[in-house]
PDB file of C-alpha atoms in Angstrom:
ATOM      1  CA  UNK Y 103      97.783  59.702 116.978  1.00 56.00           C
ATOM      2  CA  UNK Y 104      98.122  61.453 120.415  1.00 54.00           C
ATOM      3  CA  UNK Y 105      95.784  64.490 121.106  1.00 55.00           C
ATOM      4  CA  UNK Y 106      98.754  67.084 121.507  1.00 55.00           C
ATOM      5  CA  UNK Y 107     100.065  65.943 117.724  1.00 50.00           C
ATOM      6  CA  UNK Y 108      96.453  65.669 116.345  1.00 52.00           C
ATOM      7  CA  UNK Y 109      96.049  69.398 117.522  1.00 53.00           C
ATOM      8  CA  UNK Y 110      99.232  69.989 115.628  1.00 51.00           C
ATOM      9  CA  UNK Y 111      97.996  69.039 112.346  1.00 49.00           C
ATOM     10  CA  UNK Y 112      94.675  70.497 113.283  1.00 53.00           C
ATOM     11  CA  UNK Y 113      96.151  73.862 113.214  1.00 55.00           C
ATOM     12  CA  UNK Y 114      97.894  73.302 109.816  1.00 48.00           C
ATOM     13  CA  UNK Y 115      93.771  73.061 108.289  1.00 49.00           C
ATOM     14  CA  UNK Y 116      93.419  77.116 109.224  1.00 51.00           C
ATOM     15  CA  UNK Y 117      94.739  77.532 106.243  1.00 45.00           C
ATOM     16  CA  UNK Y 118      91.922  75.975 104.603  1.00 43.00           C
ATOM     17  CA  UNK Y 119      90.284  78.846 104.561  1.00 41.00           C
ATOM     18  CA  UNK Y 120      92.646  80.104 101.854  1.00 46.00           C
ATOM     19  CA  UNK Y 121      90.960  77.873  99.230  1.00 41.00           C
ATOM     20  CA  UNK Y 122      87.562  79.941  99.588  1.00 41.00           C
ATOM     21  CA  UNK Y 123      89.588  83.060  98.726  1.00 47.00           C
ATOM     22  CA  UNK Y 124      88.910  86.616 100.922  1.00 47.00           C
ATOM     23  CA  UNK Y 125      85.024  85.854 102.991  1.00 44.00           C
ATOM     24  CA  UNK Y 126      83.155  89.165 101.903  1.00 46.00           C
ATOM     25  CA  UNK Y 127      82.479  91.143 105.338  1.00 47.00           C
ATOM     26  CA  UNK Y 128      79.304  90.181 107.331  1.00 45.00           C
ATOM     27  CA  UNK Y 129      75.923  91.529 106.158  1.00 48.00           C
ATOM     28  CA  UNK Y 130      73.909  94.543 108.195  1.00 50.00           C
ATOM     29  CA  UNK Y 131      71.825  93.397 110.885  1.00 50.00           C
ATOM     30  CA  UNK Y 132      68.228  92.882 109.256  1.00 50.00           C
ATOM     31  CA  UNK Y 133      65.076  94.538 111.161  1.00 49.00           C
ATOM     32  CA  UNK Y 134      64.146  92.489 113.995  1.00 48.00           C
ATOM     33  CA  UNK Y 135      60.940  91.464 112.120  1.00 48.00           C
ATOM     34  CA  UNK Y 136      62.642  90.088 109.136  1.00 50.00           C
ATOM     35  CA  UNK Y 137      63.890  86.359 109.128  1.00 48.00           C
ATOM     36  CA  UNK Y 138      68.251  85.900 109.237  1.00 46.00           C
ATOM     37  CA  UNK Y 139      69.624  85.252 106.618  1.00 45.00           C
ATOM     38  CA  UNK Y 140      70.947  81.775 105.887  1.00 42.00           C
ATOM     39  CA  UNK Y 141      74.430  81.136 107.150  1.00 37.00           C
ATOM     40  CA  UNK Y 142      76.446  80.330 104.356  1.00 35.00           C
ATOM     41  CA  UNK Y 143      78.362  76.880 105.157  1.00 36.00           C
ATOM     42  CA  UNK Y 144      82.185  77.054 105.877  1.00 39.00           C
ATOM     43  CA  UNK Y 145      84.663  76.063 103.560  1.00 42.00           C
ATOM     44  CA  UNK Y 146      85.003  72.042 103.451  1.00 57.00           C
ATOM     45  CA  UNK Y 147      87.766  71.100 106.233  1.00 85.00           C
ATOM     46  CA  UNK Y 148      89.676  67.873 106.062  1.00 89.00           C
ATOM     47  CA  UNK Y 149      88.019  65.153 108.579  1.00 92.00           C
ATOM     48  CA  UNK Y 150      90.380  63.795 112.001  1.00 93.00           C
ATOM     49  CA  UNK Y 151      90.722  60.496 109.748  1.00 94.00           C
ATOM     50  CA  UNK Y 152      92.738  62.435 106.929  1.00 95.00           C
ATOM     51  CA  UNK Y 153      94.557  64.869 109.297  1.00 95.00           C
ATOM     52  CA  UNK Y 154      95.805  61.600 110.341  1.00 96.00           C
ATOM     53  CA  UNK Y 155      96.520  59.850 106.923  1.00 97.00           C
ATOM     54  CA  UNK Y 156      97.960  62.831 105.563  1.00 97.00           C
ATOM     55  CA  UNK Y 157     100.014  63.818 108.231  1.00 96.00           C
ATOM     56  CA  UNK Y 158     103.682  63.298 106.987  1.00 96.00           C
ATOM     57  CA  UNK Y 159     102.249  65.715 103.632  1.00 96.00           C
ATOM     58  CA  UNK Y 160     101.206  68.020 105.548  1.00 96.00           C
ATOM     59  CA  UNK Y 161     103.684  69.065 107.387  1.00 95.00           C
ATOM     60  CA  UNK Y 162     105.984  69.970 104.926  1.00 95.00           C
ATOM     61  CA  UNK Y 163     106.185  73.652 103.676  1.00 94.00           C
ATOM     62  CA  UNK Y 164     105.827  72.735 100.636  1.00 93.00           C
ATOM     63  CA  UNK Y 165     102.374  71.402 100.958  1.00 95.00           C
ATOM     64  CA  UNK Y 166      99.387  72.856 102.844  1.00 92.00           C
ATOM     65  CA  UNK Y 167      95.976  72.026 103.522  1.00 94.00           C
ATOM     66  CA  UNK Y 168      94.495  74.096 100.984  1.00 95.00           C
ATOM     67  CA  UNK Y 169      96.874  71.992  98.518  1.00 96.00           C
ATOM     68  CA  UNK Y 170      95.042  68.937 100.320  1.00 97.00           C
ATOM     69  CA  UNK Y 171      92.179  70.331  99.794  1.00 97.00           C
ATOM     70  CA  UNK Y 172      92.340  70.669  95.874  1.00 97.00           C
ATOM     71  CA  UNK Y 173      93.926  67.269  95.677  1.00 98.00           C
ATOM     72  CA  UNK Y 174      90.766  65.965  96.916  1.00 97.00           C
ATOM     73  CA  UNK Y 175      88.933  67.533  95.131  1.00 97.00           C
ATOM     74  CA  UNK Y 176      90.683  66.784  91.710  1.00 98.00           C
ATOM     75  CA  UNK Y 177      90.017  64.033  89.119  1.00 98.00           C
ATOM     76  CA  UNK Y 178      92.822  62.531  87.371  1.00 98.00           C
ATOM     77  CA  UNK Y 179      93.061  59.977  84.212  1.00 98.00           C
ATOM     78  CA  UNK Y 180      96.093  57.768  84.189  1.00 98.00           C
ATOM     79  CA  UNK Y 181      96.653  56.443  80.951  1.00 98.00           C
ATOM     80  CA  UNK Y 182      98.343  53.045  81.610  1.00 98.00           C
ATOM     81  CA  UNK Y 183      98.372  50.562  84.030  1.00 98.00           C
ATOM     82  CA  UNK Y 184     101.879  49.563  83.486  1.00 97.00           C
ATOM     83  CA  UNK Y 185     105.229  50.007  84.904  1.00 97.00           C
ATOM     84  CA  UNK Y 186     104.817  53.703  84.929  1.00 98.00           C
ATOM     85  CA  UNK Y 187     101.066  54.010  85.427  1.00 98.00           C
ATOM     86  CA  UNK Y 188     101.209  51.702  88.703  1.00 98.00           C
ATOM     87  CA  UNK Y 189     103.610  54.294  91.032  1.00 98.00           C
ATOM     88  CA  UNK Y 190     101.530  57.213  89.394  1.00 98.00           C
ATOM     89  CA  UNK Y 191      98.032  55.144  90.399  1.00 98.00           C
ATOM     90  CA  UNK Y 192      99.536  54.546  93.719  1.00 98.00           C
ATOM     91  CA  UNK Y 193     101.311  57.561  94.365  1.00 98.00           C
ATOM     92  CA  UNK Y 194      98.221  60.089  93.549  1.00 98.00           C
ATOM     93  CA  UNK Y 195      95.901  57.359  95.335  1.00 98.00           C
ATOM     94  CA  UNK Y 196      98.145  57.352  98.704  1.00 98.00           C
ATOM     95  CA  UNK Y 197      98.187  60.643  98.704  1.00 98.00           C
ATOM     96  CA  UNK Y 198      94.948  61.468  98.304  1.00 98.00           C
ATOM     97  CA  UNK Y 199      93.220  62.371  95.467  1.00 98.00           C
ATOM     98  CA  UNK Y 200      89.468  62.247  94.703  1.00 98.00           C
ATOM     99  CA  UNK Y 201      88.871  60.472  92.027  1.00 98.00           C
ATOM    100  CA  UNK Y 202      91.163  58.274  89.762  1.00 98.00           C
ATOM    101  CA  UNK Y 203      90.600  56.962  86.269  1.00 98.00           C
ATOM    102  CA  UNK Y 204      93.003  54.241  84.934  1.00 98.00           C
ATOM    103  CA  UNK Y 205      92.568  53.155  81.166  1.00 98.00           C
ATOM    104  CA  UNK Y 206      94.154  50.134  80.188  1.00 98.00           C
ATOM    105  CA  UNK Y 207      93.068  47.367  77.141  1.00 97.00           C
ATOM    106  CA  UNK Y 208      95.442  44.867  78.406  1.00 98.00           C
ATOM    107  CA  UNK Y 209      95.164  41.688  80.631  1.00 98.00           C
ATOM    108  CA  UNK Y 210      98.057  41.176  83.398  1.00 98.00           C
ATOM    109  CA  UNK Y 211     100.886  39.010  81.779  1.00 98.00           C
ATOM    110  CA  UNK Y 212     103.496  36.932  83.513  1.00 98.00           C
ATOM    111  CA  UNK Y 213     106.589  39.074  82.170  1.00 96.00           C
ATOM    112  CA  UNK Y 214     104.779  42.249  83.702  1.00 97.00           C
ATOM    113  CA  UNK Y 215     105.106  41.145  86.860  1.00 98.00           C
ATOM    114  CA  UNK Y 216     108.901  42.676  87.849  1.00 96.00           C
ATOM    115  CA  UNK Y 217     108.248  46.310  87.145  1.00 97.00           C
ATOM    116  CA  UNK Y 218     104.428  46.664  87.404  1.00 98.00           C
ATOM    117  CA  UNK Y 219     103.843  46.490  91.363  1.00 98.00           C
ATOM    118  CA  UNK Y 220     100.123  46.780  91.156  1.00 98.00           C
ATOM    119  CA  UNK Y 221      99.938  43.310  89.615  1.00 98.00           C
ATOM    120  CA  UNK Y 222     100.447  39.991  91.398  1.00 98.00           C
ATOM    121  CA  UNK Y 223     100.727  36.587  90.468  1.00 98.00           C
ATOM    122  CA  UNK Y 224      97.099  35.632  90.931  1.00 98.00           C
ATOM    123  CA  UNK Y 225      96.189  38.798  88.409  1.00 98.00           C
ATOM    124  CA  UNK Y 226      97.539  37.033  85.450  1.00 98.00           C
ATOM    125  CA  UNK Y 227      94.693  36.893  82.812  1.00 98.00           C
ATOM    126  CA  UNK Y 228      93.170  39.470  84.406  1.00 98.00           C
ATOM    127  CA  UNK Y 229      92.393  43.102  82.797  1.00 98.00           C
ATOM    128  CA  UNK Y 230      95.230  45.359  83.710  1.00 98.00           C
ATOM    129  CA  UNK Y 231      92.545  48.433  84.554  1.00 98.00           C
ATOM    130  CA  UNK Y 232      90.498  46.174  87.400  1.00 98.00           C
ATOM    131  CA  UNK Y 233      93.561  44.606  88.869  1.00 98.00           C
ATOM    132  CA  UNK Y 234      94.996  47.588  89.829  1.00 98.00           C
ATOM    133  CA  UNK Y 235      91.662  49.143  90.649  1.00 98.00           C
ATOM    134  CA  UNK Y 236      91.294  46.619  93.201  1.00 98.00           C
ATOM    135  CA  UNK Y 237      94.644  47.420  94.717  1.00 98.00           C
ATOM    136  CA  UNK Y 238      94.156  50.964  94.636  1.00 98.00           C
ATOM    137  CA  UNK Y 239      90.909  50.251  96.791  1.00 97.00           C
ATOM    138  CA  UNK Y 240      93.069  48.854  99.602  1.00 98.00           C
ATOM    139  CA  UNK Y 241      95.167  51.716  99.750  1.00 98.00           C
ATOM    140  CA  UNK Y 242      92.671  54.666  99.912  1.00 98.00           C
ATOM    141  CA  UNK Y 243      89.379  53.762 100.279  1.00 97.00           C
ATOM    142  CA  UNK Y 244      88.611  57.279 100.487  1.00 95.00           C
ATOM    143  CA  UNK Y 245      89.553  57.938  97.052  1.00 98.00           C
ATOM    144  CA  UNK Y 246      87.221  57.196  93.672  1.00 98.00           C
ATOM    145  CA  UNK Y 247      89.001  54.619  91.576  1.00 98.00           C
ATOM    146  CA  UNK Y 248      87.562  53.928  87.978  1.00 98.00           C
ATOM    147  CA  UNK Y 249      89.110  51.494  86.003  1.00 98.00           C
ATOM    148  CA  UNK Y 250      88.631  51.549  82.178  1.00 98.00           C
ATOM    149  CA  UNK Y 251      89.532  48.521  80.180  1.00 98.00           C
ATOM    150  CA  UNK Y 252      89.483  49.993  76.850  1.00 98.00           C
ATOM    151  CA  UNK Y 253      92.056  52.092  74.524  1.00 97.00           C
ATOM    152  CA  UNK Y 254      92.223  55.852  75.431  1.00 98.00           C
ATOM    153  CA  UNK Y 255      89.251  58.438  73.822  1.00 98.00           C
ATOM    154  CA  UNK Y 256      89.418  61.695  73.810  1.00 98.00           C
ATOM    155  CA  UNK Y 257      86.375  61.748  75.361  1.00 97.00           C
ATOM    156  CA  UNK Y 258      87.804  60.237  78.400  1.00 98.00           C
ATOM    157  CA  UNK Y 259      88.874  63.408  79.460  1.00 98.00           C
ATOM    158  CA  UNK Y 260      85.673  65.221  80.361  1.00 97.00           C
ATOM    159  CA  UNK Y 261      85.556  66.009  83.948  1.00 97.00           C
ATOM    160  CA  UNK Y 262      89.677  65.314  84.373  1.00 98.00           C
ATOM    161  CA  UNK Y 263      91.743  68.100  85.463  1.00 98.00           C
ATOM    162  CA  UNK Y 264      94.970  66.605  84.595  1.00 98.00           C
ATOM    163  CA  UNK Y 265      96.210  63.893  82.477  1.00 98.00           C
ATOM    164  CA  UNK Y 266      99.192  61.546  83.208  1.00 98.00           C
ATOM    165  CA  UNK Y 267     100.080  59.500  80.590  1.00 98.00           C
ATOM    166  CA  UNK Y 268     102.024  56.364  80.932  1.00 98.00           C
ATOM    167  CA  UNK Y 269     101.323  54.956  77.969  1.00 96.00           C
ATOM    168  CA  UNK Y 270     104.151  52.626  76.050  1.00 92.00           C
ATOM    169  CA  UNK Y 271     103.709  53.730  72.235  1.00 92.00           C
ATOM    170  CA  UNK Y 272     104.172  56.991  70.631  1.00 94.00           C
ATOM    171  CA  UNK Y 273     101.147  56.575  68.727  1.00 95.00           C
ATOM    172  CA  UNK Y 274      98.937  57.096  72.105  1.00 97.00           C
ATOM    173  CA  UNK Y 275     101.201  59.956  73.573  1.00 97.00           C
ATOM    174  CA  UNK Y 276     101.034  61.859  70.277  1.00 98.00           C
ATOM    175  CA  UNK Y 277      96.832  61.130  70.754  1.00 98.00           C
ATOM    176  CA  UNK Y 278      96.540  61.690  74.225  1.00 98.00           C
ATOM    177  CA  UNK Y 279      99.608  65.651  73.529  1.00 98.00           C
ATOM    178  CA  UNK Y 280      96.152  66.789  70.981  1.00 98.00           C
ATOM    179  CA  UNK Y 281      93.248  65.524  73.046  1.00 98.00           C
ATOM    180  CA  UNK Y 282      94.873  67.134  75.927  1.00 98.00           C
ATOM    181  CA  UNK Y 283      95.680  70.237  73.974  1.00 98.00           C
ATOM    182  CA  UNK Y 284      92.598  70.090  72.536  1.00 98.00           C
ATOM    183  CA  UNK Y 285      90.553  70.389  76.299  1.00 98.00           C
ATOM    184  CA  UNK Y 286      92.799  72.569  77.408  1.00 98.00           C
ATOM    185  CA  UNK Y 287      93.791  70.209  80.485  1.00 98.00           C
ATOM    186  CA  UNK Y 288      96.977  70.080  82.010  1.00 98.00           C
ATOM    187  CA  UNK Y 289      99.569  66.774  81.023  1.00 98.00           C
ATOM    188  CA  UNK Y 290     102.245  64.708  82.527  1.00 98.00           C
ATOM    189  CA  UNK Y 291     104.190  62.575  79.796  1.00 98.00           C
ATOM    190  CA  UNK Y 292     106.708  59.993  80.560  1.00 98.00           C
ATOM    191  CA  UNK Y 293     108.147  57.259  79.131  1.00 97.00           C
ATOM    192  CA  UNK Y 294     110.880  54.491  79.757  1.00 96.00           C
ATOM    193  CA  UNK Y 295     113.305  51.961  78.216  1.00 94.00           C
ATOM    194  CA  UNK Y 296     116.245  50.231  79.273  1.00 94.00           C
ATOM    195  CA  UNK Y 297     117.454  52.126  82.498  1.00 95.00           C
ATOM    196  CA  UNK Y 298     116.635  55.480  80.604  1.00 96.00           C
ATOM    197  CA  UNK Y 299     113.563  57.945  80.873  1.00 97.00           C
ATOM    198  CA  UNK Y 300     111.466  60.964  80.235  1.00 97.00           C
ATOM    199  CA  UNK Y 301     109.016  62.980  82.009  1.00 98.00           C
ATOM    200  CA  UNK Y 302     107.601  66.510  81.057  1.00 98.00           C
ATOM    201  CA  UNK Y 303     104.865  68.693  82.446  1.00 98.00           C
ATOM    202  CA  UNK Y 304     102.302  70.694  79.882  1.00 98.00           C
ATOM    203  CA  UNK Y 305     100.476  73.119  80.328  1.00 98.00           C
ATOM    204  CA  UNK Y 306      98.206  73.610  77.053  1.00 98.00           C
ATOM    205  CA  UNK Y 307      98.618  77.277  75.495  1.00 96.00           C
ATOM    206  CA  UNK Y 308     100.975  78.417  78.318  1.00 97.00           C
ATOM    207  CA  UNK Y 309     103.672  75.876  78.440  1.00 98.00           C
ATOM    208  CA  UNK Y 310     105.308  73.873  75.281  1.00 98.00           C
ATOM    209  CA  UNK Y 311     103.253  70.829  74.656  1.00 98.00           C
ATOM    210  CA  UNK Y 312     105.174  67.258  73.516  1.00 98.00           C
ATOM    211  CA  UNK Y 313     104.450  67.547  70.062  1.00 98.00           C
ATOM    212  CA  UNK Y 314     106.317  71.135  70.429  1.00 98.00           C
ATOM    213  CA  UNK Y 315     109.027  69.114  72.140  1.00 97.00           C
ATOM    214  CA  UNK Y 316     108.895  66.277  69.366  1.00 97.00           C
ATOM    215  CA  UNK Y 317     107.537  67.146  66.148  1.00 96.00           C
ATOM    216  CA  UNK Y 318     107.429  63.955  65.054  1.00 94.00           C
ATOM    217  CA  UNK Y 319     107.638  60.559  66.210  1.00 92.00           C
ATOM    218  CA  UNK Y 320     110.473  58.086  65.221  1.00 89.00           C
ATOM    219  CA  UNK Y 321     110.323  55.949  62.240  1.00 87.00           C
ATOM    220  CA  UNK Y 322     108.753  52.415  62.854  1.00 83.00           C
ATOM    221  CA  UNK Y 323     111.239  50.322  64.252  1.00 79.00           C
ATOM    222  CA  UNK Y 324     113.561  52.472  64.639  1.00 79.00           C
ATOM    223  CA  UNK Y 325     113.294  52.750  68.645  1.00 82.00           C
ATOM    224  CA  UNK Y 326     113.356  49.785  70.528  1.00 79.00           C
ATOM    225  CA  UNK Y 327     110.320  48.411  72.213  1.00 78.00           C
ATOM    226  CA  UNK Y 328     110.839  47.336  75.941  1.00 79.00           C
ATOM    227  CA  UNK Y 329     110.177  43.874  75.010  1.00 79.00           C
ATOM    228  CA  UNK Y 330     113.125  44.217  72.562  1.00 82.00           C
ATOM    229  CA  UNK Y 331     116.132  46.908  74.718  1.00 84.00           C
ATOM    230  CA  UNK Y 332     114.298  45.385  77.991  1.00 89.00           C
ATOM    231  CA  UNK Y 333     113.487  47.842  81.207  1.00 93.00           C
ATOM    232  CA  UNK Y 334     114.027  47.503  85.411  1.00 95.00           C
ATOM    233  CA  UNK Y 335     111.377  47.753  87.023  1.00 96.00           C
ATOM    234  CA  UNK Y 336     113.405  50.373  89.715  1.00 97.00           C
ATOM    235  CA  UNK Y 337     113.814  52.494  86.590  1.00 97.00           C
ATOM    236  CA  UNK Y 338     110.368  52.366  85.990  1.00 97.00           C
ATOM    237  CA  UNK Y 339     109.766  53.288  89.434  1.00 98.00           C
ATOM    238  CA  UNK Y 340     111.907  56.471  89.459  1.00 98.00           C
ATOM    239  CA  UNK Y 341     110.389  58.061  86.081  1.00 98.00           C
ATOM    240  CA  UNK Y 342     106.770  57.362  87.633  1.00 98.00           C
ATOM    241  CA  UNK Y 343     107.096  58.513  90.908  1.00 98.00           C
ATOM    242  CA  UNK Y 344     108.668  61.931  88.737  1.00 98.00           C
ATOM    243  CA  UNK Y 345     105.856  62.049  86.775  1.00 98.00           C
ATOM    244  CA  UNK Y 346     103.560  61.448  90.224  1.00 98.00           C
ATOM    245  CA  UNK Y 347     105.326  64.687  91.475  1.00 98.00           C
ATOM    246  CA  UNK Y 348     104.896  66.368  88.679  1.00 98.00           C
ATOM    247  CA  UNK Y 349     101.140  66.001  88.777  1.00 98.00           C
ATOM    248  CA  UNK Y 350     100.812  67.044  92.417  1.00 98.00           C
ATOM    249  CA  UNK Y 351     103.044  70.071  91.254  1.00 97.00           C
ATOM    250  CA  UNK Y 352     100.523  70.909  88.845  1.00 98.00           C
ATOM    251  CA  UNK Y 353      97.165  70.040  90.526  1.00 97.00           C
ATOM    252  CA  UNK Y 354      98.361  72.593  93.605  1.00 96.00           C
ATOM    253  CA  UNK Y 355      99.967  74.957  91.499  1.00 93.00           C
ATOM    254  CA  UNK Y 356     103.410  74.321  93.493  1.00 95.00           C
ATOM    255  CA  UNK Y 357     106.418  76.280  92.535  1.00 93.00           C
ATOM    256  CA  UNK Y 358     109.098  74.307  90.428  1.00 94.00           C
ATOM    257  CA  UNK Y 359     106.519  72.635  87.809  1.00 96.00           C
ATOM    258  CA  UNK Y 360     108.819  71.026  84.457  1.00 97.00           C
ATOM    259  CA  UNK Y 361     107.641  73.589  82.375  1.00 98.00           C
ATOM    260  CA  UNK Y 362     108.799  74.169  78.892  1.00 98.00           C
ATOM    261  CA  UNK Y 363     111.641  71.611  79.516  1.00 98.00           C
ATOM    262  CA  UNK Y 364     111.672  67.588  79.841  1.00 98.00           C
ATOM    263  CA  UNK Y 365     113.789  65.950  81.784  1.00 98.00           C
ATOM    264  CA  UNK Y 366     116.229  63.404  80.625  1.00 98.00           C
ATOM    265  CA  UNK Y 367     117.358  60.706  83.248  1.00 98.00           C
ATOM    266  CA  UNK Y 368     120.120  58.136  82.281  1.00 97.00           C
ATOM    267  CA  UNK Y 369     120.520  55.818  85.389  1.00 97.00           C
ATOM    268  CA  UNK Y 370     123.090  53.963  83.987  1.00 95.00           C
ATOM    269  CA  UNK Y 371     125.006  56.604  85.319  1.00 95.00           C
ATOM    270  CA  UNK Y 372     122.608  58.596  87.482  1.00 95.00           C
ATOM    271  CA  UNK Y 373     122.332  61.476  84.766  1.00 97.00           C
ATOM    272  CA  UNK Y 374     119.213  63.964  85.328  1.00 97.00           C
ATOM    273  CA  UNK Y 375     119.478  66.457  82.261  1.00 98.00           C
ATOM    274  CA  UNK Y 376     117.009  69.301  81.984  1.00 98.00           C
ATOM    275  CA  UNK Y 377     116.212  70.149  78.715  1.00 98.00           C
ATOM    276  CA  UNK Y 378     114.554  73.749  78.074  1.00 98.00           C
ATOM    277  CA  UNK Y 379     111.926  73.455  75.325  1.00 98.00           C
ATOM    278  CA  UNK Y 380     109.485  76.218  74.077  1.00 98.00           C
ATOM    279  CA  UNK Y 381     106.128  76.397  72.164  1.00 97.00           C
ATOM    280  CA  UNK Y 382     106.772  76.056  68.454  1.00 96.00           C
ATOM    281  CA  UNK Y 383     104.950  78.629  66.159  1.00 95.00           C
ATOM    282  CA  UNK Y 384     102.701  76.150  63.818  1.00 95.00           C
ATOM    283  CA  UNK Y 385     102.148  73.387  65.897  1.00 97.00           C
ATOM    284  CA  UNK Y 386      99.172  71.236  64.754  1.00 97.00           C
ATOM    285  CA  UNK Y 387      98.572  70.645  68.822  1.00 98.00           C
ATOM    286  CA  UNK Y 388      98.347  73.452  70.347  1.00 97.00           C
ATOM    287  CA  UNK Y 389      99.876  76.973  68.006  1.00 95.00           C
ATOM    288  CA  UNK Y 390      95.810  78.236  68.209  1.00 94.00           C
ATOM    289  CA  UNK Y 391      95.480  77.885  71.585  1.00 94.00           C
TER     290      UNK Y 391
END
């Protein structure tokens, strides 16, 4: 990066200073016999190296540094290592934040390659959480990956400040919707079949959670798995990288969150339906909260 651009992007980190909040006004002069008073150390600025990296964020006006800022400093648990949880992973890990857990109990299966791009053909057999751990690594060393090969636990959560859960059974998301509720920490759901998805953004005790949304889950056997209504992997790729914004949305507190609504996307015929949804008086998730 030239010196004239890196003094570009330099300028966009004086708005760092935002994330500290208002700096109380300096302190009287003490008498000349009393020792000064430690300096208090300035608010944590982003290095040349991740000016650089970050650059094309940035730069937008929809971003800042002081979003940068809480993105690094953020901890995120990705529930899946799967078609959906691999653009998350990557998406949240390329752009920077601080530390990433990914849960997964499966090994890396030939049939998974198409649609779940942090797997290669060498991974087969291997656990689904340290192959794409290892990946993740490439991308941003800067950035704490933490793979856990086991089922999600509630107790998974501790220390997370948002959830994204790319799970492929309703029995987790319903688990992972009243753990989340539960912890009061904020959750991106998704899920895909076919060409045909669904993301949604939850707050817990401000915004509708998914068991608001859906009450219930279906019957056994009554939805098809993807190994039975099959899935592209690009359609895989569009719901994640949704629910990848959606997390950024909420970790920075950007405007335009999916709030109290899921969206509904049909690329069969490149349908995006917003559907508004609202907390439901009684729900076992999160009606006390």
């Amino acid at each position: 990066m030239s010196e004239d651009r890196r003094a570009f992007f330099r300028g966009l980190m004086r708005s760092a200073a935002e994330i500290a909040g208002p700096q109380p006004a300096p302190a009287a002069a003490p008498p000349p016999a009393a020792e000064p008073p430690p300096v208090a150390a300035p608010p944590s600025a982003l290095s040349d190296e991740a000016v650089e990296r970050y650059s094309r964020q940035l730069v937008l006006p929809e971003w800042s540094a002081t979003a940068q800022l809480i993105l690094r400093d953020a901890s995120v648990l990705v529930v899946g290592a799967g078609a959906l949880g691999s653009p998350v992973a990557s998406y949240l890990v390329g752009a920077g934040v601080g530390r990433l857990g990914i849960v997964d109990d499966d090994e890396v299966e030939l049939s998974n390659l198409p649609r779940q791009t942090l797997h290669f053909t060498p991974d087969v057999g291997v656990a689904k959480a340290h192959s794409a751990a290892a990946k993740l690594g490439f991308l941003n060393p800067e950035v704490v990956v933490e793979p856990y090969e086991a089922r999600f636990a509630p107790a998974m959560l501790d220390g997370a400040d948002l959830v994204v859960d790319c799970s492929d059974s309703f029995e987790t998301r319903y688990e992972v919707n009243a753990a989340c509720c539960a912890a009061r920490v904020p959750l991106v759901e998704g899920g895909v079949v076919g060409m045909s998805g669904l993301v949604m953004a939850i707050r817990p005790g401000e915004s509708a959670c998914y068991r608001c949304a859906f009450p219930e889950p279906p019957p056994p056997g009554s939805t098809p798995t993807c190994a039975e209504a099959g899935v592209l992997g690009p359609a895989a790729g569009v719901i994640g990288s949704l629910q990848a914004l959606e997390a950024m949305r909420l970790l920075a507190r950007l405007d335009g969150a999916l709030l109290d609504a899921f969206l509904q996307v049909d690329l069969h015929d490149h349908t995006f339906l917003r559907v508004a949804v609202a907390r439901r008086d009684g729900c076992p998730d999160c009606a006390t909260l």
